[in-house]
Short mmCIF file of C-alpha atoms and ligand atoms in Angstrom, two decimals:
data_model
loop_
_atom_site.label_atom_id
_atom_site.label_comp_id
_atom_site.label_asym_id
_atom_site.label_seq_id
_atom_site.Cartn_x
_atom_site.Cartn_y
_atom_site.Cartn_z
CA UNK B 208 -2.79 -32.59 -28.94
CA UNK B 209 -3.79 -29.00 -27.21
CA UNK B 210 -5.10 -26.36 -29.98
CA UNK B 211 -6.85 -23.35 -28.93
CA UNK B 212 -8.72 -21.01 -31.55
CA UNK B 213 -8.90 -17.48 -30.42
CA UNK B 214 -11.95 -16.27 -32.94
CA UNK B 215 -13.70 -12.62 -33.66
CA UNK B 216 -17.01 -12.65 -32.16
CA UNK B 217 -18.30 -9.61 -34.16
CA UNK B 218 -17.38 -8.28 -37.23
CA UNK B 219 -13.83 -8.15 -36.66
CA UNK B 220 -11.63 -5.51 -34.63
CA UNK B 221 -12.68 -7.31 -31.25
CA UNK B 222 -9.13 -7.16 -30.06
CA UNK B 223 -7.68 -10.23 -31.19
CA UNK B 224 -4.03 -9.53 -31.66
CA UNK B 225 -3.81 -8.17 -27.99
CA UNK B 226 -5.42 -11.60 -27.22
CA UNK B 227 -2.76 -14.12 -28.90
CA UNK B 228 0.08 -11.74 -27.65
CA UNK B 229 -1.37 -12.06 -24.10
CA UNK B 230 -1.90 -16.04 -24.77
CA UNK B 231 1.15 -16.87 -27.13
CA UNK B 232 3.53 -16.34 -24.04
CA UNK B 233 2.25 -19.84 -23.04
CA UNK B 234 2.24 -21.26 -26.47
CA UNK B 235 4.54 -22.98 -28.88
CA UNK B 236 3.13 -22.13 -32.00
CA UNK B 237 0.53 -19.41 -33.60
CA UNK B 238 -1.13 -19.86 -36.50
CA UNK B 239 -2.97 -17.91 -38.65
CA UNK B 240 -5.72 -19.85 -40.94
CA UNK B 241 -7.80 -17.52 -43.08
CA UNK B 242 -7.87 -13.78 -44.76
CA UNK B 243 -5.24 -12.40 -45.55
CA UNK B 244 -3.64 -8.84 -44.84
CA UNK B 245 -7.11 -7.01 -44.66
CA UNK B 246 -6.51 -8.11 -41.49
CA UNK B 247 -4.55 -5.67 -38.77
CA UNK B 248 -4.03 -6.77 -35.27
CA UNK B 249 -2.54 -4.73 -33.10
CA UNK B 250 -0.16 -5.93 -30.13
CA UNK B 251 0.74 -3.28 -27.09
CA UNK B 252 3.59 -4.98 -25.41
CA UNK B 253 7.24 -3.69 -23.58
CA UNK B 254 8.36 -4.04 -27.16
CA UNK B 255 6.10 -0.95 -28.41
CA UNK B 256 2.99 -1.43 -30.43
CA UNK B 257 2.72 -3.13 -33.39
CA UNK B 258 0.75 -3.41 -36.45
CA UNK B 259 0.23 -7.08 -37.86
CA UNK B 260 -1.28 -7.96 -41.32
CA UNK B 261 0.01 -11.25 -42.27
CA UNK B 262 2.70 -12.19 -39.40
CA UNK B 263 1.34 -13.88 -36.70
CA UNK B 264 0.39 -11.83 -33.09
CA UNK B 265 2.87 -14.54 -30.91
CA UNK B 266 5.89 -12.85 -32.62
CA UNK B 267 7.37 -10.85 -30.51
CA UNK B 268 7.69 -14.08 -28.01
CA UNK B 269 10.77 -15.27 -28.66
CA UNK B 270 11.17 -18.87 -29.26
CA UNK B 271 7.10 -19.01 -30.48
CA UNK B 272 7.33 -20.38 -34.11
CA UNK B 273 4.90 -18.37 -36.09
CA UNK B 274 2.84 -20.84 -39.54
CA UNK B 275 1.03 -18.82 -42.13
CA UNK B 276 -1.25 -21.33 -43.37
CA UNK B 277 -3.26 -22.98 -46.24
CA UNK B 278 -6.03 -20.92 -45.93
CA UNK B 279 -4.61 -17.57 -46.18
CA UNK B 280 -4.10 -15.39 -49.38
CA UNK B 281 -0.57 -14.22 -49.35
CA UNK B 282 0.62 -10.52 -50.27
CA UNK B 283 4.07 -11.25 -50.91
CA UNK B 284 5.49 -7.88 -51.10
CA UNK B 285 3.29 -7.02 -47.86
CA UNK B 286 5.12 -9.98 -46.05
CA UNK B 287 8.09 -9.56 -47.05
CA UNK B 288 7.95 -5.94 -45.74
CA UNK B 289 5.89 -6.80 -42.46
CA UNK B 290 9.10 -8.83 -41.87
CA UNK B 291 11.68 -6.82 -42.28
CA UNK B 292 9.89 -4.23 -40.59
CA UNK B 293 10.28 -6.41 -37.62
CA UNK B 294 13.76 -7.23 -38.33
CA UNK B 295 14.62 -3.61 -37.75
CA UNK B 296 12.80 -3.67 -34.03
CA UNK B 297 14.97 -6.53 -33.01
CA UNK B 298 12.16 -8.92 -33.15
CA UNK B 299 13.24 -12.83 -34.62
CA UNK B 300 11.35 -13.63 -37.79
CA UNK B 301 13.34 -16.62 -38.79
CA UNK B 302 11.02 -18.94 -36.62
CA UNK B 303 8.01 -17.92 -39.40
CA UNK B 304 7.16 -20.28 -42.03
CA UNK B 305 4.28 -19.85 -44.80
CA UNK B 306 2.30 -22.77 -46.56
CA UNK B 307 3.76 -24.10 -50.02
CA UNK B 308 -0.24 -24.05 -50.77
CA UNK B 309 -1.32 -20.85 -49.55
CA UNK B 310 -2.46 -18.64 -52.37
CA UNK B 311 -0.65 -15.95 -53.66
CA UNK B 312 -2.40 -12.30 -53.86
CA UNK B 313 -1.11 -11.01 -57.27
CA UNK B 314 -1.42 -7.79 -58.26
CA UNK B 315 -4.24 -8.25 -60.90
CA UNK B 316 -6.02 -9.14 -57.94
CA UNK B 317 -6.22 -5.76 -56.14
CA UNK B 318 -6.69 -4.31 -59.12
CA UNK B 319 -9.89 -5.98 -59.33
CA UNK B 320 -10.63 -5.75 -56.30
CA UNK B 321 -11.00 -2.06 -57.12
CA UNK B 322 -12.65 -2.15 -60.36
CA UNK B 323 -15.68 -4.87 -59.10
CA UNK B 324 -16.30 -2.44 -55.91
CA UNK B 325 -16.07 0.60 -58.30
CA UNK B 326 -19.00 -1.27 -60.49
CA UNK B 327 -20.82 -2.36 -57.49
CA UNK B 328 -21.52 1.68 -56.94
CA UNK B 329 -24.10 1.87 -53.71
CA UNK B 330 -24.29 -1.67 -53.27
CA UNK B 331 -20.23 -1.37 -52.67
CA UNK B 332 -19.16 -3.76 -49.69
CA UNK B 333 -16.57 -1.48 -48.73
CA UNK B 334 -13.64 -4.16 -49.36
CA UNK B 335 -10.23 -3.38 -47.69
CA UNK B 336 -8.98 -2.86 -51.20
CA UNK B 337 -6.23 -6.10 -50.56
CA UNK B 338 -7.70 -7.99 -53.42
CA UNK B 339 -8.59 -10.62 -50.66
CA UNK B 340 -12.43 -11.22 -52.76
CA UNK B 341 -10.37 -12.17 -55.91
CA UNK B 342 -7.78 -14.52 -54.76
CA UNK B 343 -10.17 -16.18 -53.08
CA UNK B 344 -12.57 -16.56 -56.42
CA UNK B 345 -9.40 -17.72 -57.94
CA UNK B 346 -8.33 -20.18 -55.55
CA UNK B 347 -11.74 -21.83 -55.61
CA UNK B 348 -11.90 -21.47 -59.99
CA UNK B 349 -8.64 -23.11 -59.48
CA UNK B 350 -7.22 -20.63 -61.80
CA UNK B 351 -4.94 -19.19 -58.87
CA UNK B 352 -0.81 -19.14 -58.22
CA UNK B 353 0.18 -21.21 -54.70
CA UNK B 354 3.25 -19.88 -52.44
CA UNK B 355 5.00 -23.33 -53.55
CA UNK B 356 4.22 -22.68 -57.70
CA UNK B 357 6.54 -19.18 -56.95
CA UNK B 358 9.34 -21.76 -56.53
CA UNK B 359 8.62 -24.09 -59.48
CA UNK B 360 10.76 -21.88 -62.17
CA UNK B 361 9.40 -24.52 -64.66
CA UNK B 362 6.02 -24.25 -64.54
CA UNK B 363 5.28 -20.78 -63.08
CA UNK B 364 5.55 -18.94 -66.71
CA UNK B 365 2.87 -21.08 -68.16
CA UNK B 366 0.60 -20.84 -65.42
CA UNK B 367 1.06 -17.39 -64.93
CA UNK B 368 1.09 -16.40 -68.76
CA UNK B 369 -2.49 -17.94 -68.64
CA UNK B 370 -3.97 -17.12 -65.56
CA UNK B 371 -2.68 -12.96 -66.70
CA UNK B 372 -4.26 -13.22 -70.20
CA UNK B 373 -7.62 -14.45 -68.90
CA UNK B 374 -7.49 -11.61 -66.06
CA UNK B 375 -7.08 -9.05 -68.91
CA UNK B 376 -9.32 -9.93 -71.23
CA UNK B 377 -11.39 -9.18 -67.81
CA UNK B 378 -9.97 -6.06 -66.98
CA UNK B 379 -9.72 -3.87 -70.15
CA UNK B 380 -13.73 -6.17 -71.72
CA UNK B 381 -15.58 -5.76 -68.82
CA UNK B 382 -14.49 -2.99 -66.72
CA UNK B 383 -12.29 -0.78 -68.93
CA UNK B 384 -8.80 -0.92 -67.10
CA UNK B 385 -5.90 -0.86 -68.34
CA UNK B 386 -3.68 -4.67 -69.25
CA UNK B 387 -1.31 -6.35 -66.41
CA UNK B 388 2.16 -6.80 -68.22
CA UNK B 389 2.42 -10.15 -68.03
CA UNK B 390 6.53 -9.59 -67.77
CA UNK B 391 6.75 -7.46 -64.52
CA UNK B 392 4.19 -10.32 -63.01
CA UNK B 393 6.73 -13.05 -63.74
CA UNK B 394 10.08 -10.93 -62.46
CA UNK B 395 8.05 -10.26 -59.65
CA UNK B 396 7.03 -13.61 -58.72
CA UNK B 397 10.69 -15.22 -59.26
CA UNK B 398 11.74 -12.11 -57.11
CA UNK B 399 9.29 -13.24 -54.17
CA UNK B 400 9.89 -17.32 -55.32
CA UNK B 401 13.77 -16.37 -53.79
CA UNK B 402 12.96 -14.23 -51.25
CA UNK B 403 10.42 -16.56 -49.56
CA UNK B 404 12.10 -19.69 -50.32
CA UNK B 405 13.87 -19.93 -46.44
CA UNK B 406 10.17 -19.25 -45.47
CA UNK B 407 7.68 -22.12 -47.43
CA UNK B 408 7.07 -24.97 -45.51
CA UNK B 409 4.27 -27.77 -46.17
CA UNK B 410 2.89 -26.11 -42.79
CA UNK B 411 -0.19 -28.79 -42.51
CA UNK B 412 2.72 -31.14 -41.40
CA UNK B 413 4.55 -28.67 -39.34
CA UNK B 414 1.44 -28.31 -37.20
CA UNK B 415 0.44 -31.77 -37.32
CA UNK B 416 3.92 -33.06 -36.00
CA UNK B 417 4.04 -29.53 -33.00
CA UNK B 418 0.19 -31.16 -32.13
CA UNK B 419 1.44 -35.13 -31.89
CA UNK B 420 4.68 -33.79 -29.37
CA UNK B 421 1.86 -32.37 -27.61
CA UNK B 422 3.28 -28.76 -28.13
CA UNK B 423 0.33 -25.88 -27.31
CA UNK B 424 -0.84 -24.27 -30.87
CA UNK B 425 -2.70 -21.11 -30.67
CA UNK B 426 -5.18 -20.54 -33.81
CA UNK B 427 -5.05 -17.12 -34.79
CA UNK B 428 -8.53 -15.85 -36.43
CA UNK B 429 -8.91 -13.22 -38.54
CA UNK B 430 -11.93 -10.98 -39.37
CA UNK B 431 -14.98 -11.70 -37.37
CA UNK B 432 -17.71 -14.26 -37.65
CA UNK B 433 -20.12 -12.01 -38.96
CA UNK B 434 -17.84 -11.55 -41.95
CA UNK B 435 -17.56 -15.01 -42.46
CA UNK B 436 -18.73 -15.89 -46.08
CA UNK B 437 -21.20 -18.53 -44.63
CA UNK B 438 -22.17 -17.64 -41.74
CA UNK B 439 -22.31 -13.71 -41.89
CA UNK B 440 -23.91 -10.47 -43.33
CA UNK B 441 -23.50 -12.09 -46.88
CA UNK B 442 -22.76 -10.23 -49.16
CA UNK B 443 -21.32 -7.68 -46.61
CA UNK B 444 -18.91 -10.00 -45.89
CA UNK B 445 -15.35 -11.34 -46.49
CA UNK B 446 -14.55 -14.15 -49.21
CA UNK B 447 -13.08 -16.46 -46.23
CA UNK B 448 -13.93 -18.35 -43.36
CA UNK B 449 -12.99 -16.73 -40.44
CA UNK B 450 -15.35 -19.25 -37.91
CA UNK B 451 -14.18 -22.80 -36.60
CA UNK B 452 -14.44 -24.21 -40.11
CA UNK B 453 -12.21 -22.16 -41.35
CA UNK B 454 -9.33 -22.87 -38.51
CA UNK B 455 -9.87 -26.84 -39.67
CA UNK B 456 -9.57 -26.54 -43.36
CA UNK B 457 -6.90 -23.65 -43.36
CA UNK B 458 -4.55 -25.37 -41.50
CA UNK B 459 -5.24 -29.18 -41.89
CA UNK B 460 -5.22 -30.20 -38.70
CA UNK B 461 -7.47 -33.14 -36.53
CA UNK B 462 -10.49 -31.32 -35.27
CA UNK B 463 -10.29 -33.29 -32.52
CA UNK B 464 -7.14 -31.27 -31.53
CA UNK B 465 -9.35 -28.30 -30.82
CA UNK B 466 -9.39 -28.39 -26.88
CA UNK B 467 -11.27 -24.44 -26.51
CA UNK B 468 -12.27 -22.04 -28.92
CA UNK B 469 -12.25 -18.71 -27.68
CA UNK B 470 -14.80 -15.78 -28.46
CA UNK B 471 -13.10 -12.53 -28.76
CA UNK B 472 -15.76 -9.94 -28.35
CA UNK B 473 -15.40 -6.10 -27.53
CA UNK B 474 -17.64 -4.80 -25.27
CA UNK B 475 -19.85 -2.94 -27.68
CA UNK B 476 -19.65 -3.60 -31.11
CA UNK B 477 -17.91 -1.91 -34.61
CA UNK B 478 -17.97 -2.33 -37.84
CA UNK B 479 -16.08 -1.23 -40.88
CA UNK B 480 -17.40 -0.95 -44.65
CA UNK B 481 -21.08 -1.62 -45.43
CA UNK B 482 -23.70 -3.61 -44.72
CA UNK B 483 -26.55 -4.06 -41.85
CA UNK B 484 -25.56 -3.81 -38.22
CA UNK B 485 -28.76 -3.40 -35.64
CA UNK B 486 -27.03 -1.80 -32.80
CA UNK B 487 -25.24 0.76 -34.80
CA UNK B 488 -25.46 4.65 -32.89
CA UNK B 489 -25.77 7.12 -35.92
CA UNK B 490 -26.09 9.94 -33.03
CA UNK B 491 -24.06 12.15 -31.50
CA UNK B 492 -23.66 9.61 -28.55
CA UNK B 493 -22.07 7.40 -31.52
CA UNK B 494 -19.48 9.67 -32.47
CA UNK B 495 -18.41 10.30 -28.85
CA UNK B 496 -18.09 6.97 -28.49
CA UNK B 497 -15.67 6.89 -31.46
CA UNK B 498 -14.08 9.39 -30.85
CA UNK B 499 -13.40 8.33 -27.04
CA UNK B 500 -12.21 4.59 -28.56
CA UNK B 501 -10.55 5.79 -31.58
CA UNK B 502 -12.02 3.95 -33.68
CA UNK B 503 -10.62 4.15 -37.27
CA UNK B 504 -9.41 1.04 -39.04
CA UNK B 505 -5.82 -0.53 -38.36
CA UNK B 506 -5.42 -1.57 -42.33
CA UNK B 507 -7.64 1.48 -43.82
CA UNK B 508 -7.71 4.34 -41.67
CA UNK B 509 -11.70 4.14 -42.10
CA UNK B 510 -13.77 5.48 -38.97
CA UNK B 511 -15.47 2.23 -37.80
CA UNK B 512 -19.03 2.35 -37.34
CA UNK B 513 -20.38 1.54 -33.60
CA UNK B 514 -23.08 0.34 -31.96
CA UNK B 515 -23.97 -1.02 -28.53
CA UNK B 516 -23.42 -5.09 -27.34
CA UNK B 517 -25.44 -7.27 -30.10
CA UNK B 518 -26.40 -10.26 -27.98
CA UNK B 519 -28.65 -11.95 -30.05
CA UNK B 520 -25.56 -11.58 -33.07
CA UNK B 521 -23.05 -12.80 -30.37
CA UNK B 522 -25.35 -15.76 -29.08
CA UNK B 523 -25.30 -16.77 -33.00
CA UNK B 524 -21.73 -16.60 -32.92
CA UNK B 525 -20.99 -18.47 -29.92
CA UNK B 526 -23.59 -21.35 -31.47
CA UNK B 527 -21.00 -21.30 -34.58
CA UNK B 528 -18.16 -21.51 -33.01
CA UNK B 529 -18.90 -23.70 -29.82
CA UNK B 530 -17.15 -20.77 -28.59
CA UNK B 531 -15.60 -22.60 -24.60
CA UNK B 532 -15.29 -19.59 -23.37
CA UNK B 533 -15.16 -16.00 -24.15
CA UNK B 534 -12.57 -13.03 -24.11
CA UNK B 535 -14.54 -9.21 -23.39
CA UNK B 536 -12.22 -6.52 -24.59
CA UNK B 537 -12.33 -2.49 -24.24
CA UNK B 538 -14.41 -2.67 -21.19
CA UNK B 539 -12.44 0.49 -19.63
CA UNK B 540 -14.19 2.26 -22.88
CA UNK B 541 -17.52 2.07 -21.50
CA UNK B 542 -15.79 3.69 -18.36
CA UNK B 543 -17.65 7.19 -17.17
CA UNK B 544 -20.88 6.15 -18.95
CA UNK B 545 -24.07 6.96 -17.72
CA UNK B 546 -25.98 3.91 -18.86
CA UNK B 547 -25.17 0.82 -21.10
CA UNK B 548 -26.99 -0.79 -23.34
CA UNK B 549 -27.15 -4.27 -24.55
CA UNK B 550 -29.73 -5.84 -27.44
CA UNK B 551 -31.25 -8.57 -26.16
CA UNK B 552 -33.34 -9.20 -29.32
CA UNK B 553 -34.74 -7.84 -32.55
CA UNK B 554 -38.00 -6.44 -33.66
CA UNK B 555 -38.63 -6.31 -37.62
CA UNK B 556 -42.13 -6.04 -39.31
CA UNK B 557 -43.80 -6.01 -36.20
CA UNK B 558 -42.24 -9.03 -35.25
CA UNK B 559 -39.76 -10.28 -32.83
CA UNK B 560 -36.56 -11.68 -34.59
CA UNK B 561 -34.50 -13.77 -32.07
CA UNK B 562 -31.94 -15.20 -33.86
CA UNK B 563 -29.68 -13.42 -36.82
CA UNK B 564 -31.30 -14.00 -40.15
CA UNK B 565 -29.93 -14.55 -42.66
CA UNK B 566 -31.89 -12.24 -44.98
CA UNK B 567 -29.76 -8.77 -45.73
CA UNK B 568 -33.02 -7.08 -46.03
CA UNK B 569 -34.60 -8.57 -42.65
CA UNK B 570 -31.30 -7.57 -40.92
CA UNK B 571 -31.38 -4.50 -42.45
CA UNK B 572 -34.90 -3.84 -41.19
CA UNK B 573 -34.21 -4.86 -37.91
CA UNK B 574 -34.72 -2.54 -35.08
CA UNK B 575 -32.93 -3.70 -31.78
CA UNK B 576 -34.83 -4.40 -28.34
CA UNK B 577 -32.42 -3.00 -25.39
CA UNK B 578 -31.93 -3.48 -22.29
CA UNK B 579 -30.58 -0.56 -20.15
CA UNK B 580 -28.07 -0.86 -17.42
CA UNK B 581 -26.04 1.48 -15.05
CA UNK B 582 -23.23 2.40 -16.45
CA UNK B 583 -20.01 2.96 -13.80
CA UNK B 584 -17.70 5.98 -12.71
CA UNK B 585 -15.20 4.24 -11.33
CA UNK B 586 -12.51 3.24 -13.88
CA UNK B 587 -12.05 -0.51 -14.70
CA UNK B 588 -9.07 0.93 -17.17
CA UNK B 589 -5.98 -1.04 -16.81
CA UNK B 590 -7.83 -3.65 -13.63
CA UNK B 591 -6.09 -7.03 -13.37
CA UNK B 592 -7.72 -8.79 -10.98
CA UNK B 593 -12.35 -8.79 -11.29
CA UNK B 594 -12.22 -7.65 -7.65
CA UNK B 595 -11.05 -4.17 -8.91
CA UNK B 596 -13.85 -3.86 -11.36
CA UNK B 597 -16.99 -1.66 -9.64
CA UNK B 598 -19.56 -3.16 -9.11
CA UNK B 599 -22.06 -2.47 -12.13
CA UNK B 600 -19.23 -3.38 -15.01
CA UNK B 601 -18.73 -6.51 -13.44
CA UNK B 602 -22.96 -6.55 -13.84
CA UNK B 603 -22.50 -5.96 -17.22
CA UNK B 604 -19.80 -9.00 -17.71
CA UNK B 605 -22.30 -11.73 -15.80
CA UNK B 606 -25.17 -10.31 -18.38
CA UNK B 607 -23.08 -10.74 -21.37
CA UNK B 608 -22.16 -13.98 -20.04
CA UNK B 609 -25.65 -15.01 -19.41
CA UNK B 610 -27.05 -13.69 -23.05
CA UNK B 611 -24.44 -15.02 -25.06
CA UNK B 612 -24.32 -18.49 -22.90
CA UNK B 613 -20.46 -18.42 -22.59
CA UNK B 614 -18.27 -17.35 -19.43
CA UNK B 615 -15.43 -14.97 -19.73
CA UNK B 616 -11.89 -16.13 -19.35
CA UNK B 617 -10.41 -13.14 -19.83
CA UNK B 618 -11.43 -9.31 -19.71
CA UNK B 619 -9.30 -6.43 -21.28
CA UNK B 620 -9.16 -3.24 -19.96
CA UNK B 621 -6.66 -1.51 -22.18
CA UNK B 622 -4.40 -2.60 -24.96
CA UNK B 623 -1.46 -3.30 -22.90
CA UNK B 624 -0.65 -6.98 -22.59
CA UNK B 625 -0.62 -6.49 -18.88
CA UNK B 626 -3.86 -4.73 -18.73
CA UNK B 627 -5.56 -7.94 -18.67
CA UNK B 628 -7.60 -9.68 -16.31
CA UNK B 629 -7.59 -13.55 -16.14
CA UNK B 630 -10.26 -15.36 -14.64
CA UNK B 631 -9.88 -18.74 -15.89
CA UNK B 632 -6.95 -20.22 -17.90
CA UNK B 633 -7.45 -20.96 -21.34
CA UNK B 634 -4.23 -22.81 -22.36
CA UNK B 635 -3.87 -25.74 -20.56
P1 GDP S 979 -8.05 -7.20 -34.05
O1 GDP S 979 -8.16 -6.96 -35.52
O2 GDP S 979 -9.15 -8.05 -33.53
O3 GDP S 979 -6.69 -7.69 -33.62
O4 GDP S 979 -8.25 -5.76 -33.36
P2 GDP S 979 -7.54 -4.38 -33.82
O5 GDP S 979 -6.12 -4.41 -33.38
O6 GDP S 979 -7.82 -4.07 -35.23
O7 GDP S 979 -8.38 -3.33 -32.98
C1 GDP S 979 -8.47 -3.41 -31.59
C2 GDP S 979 -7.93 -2.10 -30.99
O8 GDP S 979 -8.24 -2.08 -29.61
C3 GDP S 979 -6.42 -1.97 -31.06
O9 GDP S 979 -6.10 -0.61 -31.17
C4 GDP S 979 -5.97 -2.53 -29.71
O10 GDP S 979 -4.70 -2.01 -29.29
C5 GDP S 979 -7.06 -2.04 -28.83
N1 GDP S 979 -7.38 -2.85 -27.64
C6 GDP S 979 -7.42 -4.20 -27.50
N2 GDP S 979 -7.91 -4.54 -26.28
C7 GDP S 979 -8.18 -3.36 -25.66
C8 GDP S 979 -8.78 -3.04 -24.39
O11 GDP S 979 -9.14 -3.90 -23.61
N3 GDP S 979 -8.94 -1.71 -24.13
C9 GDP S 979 -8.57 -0.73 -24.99
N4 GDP S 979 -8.78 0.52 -24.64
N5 GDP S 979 -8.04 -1.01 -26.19
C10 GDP S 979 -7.86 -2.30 -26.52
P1 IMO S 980 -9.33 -8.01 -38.49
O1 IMO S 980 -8.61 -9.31 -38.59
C1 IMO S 980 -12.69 -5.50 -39.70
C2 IMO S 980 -14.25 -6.10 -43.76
C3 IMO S 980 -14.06 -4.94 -44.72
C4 IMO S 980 -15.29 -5.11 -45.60
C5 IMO S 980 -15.41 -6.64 -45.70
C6 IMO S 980 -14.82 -7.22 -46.96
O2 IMO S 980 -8.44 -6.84 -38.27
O3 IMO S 980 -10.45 -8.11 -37.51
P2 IMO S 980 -12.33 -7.65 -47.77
O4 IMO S 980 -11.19 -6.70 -48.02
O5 IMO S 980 -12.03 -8.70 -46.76
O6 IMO S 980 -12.88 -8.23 -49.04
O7 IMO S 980 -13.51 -6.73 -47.17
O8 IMO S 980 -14.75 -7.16 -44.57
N1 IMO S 980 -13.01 -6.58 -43.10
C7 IMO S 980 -12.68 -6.31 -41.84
N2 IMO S 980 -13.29 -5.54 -40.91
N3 IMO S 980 -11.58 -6.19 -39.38
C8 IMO S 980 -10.98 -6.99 -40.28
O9 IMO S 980 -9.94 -7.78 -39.97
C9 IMO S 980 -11.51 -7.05 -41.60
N4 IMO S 980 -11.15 -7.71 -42.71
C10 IMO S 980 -12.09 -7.43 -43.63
O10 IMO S 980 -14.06 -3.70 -44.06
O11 IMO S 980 -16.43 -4.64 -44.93
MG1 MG S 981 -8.19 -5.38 -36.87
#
């Protein structure tokens, strides 16, 4: 029963997508398990590039059946297009299913979205804007509208009549916006009920039965672990789980069919929206550094923030996750630089902080303790075997390795699926 979770190590962006496309071409199955489409992953393959929100990263493999599953909020309109944007590049998207029990992300739900962060003024979080935060709070309230109610013409209209009234007596009492037409929701929804119906499977027993024939299932995280609701920044974080626990109960599978979990982690660290992050550059050296990456956001455009290698936040991580191994991406961006940088712990209060606290404030006050290492002029850009990497990146690998108590299976050195080196298999 061979699963493999590929996870974000950091606070999302690590690379991911490039990661199942690379992997998926061995697998039967991808699925993804949490978040929704404030995700983007991007995939670099001889197809072209692609942006993914909602659709799976295995794709453009054909013959790999792609499961949306119980755990992810579902922008119907978004997948519907995602799809048929697809469609129109030749790729097969009839092998994609979606949970009858996923949630559905309606639009009184991004509305919110926008009115809470507009309250939440300098404290914002920064959201994606998706209305992720409340279909999540509604799923949990169970006041919230599954994939498999869009189907039920009988009982959809009372559920949605209610769950609509309640939302604006929220909207126009407490934050002053202006009342969802409860009519347009319903057309809507029987207009997505329809369009999805080839699509909605009870997916828990899709992947259950793929695991038992002892086909290979790749688990697709989204986000990162240090936006995981638990386990992260809270309340810089997402409303999911994007760790381990997250893969079990968004999918419903036999944790025991986990065989490796998989750290993605870039080789320096980003972040989008707000919140603490120790290793963040606010200098000049930062904004080369974005600049040189291109960092901006695949779903908002933002500029990410970045920051050098957080070891002590990826060692946290790894203990999370029971990461097996790990996956270093962007490596050839740290090509040409003088010196790199890793944290190898914190300092707060004239303290030493060695593990990430959970305290906002502590983390906020945390200054980070580096360690400096040549950098390398030689390129490792596009490598795919380690003996083409010089000498001091592949220094900077075994550190990583050693700090965050995981060895790499795989290092990236551009986004291409082929500019990958693999150093030990991780499907198996
Ligand atoms: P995800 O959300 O984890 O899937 O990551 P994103 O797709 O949002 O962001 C990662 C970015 O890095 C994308 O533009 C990828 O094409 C790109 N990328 C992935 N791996 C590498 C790599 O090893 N080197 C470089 N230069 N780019 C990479
Ligand atoms: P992928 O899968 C990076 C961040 C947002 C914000 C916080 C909460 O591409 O790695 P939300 O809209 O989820 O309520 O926003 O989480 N965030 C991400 N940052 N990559 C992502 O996904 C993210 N998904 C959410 O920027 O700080
Ligand atoms: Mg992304």
């Amino acid at each position: 029963m061979p699963a493999y979770a590929v996870i974000g190590g950091q606070w999302g962006d690590e690379g991911k997508g490039k990661v199942i496309d690379y992997l998926a071409g061995e697998s039967d199955c991808v699925v993804r398990y949490a978040g929704g489409n404030n995700a983007g992953h991007t995939v670099v393959n001889e197809r072209g590039e692609f942006q993914l929100h909602l659709v799976p990263s295995g794709i453009c493999w054909p013959g790999v059946t792609g499961i949306i599953g119980n755990g992810v909020v579902v922008n119907p309109d978004v997948l519907l297009g995602e799809m048929a944007g697809l469609q129109e590049r030749g790729i097969d998207t009839s092998r994609l299913y979606v949970s009858d029990r996923a949630h559905v992300i309606m639009p009184y739900h991004i509305l919110l979205d926008e009115l809470q962060e507009k309250a939440r003024g300098s404290g914002a979080i920064g959201t994606t804007g998706q209305g992720i935060g409340p279909a999540y709070i509604d799923k949990v309230s169970r006041d919230g509208i599954r994939v498999g109610d869009l189907l039920d013409g009988e009982h959809l209209p009372d559920r949605l009549i209610a769950a609509v009234e309640m939302k604006n007596r929220v909207i126009t009492g407490v934050y002053g916006g202006e009342p969802i037409d409860v009519h347009e929701v319903l057309s809507r929804c029987r207009e997505w009920g329809e369009q999805l119906r080839p699509q909605v499977r009870p997916t828990e027993q899709m992947v259950q039965d793929l695991l038992e024939q002892g086909k290979r299932v790749l688990l697709e995280g989204a986000q990162g672990t240090l936006l995981d609701v638990d386990h992260g920044s809270y309340p810089y974080v997402t409303s999911s789980s994007p760790s381990i626990g997250g893969a079990i109960t968004g999918l419903g599978i036999d944790p025991q069919s986990i065989q490796g979990v998989v750290g993605v982690f870039k080789a320096y660290s980003t972040r989008v929206g707000g919140g603490p992050m120790p290793t963040e550059m606010l200098d000049h050296a930062g904004e080369e550094l974005r600049e040189k990456a291109h960092e901006y956001g695949t779903t908002t455009g933002r500029a990410r923030r970045v920051g050098w290698f957080d070891a002590v936040a990826a060692r946290y991580s790894r203990q999370i996750n029971g990461f097996t191994g790990i996956v270093l991406t962007r490596l050839d961006i740290l090509d040409g630089m003088e010196n790199v940088k890793i944290c190898v712990g914190y300092r707060a209060d004239g303290k030493e902080v060695n593990r990430f606290p959970a305290n906002t404030s502590l983390l906020e006050r945390c200054e980070p303790v580096y360690e400096k290492m040549p950098g390398w002029s030689e390129p490792t850009a596009r490598a795919t075997r380690t003996e083409q990497l010089p000498e001091n990146a592949l220094a900077y690998v075994r550190r990583i390795e050693e700090l965050v108590g995981c060895e790499a299976q795989i290092i990236s050195t551009g986004p291409s699926r082929d500019e990958t080196i693999a150093i030990e298999p991780v499907i198996h």
